[in-house]
Structure formats: structure tokens, C-alpha cells
Coordinates of C-alpha atoms in Angstrom, one line a residue:
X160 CA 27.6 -25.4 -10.7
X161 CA 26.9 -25.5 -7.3
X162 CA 27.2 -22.3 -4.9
X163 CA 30.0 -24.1 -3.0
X164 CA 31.8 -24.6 -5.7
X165 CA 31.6 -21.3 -7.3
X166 CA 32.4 -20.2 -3.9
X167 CA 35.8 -21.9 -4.0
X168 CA 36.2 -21.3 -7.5
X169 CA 36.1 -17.5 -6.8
X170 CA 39.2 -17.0 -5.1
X171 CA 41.5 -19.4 -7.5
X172 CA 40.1 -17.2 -10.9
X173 CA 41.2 -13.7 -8.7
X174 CA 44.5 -15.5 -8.2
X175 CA 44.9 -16.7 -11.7
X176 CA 43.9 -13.3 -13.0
X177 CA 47.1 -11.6 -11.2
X178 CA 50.3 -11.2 -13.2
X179 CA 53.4 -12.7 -12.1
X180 CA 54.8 -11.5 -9.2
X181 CA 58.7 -11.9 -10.0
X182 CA 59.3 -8.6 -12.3
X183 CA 62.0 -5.8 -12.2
X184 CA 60.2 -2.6 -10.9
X185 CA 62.0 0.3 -12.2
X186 CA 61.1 3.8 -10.5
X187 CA 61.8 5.7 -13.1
X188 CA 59.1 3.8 -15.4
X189 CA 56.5 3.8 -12.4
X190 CA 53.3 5.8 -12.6
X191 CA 54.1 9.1 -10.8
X192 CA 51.9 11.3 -8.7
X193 CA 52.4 14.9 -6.6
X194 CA 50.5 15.5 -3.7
X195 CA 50.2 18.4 -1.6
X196 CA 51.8 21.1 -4.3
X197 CA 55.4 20.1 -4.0
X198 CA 55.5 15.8 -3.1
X199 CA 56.5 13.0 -5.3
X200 CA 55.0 9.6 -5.4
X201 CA 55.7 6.8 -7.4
X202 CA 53.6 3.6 -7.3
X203 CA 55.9 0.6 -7.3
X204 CA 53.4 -1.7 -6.6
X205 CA 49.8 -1.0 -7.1
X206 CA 47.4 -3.8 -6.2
X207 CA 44.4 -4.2 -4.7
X208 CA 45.9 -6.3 -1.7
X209 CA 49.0 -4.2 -1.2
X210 CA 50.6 -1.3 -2.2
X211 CA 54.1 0.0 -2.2
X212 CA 55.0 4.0 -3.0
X213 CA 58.3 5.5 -2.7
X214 CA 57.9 9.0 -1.6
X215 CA 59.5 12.4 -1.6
X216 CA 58.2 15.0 0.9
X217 CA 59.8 18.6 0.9
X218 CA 60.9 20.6 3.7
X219 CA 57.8 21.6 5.8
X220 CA 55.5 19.3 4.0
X221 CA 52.9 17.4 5.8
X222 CA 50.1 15.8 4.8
X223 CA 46.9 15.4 6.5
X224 CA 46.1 13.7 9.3
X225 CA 43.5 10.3 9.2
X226 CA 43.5 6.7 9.7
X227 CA 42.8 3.8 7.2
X228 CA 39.8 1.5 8.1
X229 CA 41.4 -1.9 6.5
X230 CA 44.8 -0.7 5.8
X231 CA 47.8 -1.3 7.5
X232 CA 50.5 0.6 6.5
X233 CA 54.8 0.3 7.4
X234 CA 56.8 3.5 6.7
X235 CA 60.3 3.3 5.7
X236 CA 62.7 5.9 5.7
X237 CA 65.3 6.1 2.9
X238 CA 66.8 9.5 3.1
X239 CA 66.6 12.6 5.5
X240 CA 64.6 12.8 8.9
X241 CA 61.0 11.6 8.9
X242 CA 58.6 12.7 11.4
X243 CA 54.9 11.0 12.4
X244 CA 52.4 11.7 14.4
X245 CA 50.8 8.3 15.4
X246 CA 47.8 7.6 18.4
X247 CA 49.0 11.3 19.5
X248 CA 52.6 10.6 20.0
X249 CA 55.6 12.2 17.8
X250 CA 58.5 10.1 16.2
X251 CA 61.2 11.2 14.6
X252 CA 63.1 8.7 12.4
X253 CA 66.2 8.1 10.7
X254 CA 67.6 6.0 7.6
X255 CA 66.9 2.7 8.2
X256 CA 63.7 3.5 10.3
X257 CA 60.4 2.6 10.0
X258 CA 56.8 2.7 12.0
X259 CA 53.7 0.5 11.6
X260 CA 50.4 2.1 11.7
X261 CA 48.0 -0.6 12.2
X262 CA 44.3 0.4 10.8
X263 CA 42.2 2.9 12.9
X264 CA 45.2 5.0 14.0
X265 CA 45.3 8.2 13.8
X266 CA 48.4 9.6 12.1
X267 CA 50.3 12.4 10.1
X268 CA 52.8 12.2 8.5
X269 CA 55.8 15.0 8.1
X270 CA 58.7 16.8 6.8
X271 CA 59.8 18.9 9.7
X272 CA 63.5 19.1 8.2
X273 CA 65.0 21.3 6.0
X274 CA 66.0 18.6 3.8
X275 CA 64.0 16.2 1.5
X276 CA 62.6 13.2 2.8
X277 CA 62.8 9.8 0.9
X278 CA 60.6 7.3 2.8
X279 CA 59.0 4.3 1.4
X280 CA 55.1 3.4 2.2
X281 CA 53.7 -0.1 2.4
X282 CA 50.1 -0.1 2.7
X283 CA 48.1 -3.4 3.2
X284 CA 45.7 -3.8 1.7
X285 CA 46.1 -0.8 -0.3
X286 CA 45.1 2.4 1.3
X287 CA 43.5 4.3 -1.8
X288 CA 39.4 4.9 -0.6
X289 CA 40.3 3.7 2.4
X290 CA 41.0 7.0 4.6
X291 CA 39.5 9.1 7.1
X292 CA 40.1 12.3 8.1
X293 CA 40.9 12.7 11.9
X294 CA 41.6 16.0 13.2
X295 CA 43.1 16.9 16.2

């Protein structure tokens, strides 16, 4: 087989090799995680090309702030009042909310509430390996 060929070949088998993509995703059956002592995650989709984590973050929480080299990332607020740090400005966001963090952007995100927050997190490609610290 010639190198062009296996070059083309390559991408079809990776795409082959993926499940389909039209399945329920139940939260309560997804693979569950806690960061930072007292966080929820759940991975709703975990793929090497995206990801997609619904997350809880307790009052005060806030997780450390980096950037992603590759990923690009879209956080969506379900429940409570969300608060990021992105490229050293502060947002505070709502139900029905989101941001975009493109890759290389610096940002934290927070709980400064009293209240859980429910926030979804898109990352594109997936995000796991792919941070930096960045402190202030």
C-alpha cells in the first residue's frame, strides 16, 4: 500500500473506530469525578475531539487558573451565579449564560456565590493534558 493511500486511509479507520454518535446520555450513569475537595464532575461526553462535563462548584470554590494550548472551551451556566476570570477581565454570569475561552487564555474559573453553581463545560478538543498553569 502506498504512503498516500495509507495516509488517507488513516483518518476513515479513526472514524470507523468511533461509536455512534446518536445515544441517550444519562448523568446519573456518567463517570463521576470531584475536584478541588468539594466539586462534582460528570463526563457526558469524553472523546478525544471534544469533551462535555456538567459541573457543580460549591460556594467559594475556584479552581486554578491556566490556559489550554489546543482546547477551546464554551462554559454554560445551568444554575446559580458563575464567575470567570478570562485575559484579566471578570464576568459574572447568569442562567442561560455562557463564555468562550479560546486556547492560550488565561482563565479561572469561580464560585463566588453562596449558592451552588451548575455550569456545563465544552472543551474542544478535549482539554485533559492540555493545561497550563498561569498565575497572576
Amino acid at each position: 500500500m502506498s504512503r498516500l493511500a495509507l495516509l488517507l486511509l488513516v483518518p476513515l479507520l479513526a472514524a470507523a473506530a468511533d461509536p455512534p454518535a446518536a445515544a441517550p446520555i444519562d448523568k446519573g450513569k456518567a463517570e463521576h469525578y470531584v475536584w478541588g475537595g468539594t466539586n462534582d464532575g460528570w463526563h457526558l461526553v469524553k472523546r478525544d475531539g471534544m469533551s462535555v462535563i456538567q459541573e457543580r462548584l460549591a460556594p467559594g470554590a475556584a479552581e486554578v487558573r491556566h490556559y489550554h494550548q489546543r482546547a477551546r472551551q464554551f462554559f454554560y451556566v445551568l444554575a446559580g451565579e458563575f464567575t470567570m476570570e478570562a485575559g484579566g477581565e471578570t464576568f459574572t454570569l447568569s442562567p442561560g449564560q455562557g463564555i468562550e475561552i479560546p486556547p492560550g487564555m488565561a482563565h479561572q474559573a469561580q464560585n463566588r456565590s453562596s449558592a451552588p453553581v451548575d455550569i456545563l463545560v465544552n472543551s474542544t478538543p478535549q482539554s485533559h493534558g492540555d493545561r497550563v498553569e498561569a498565575p497572576r
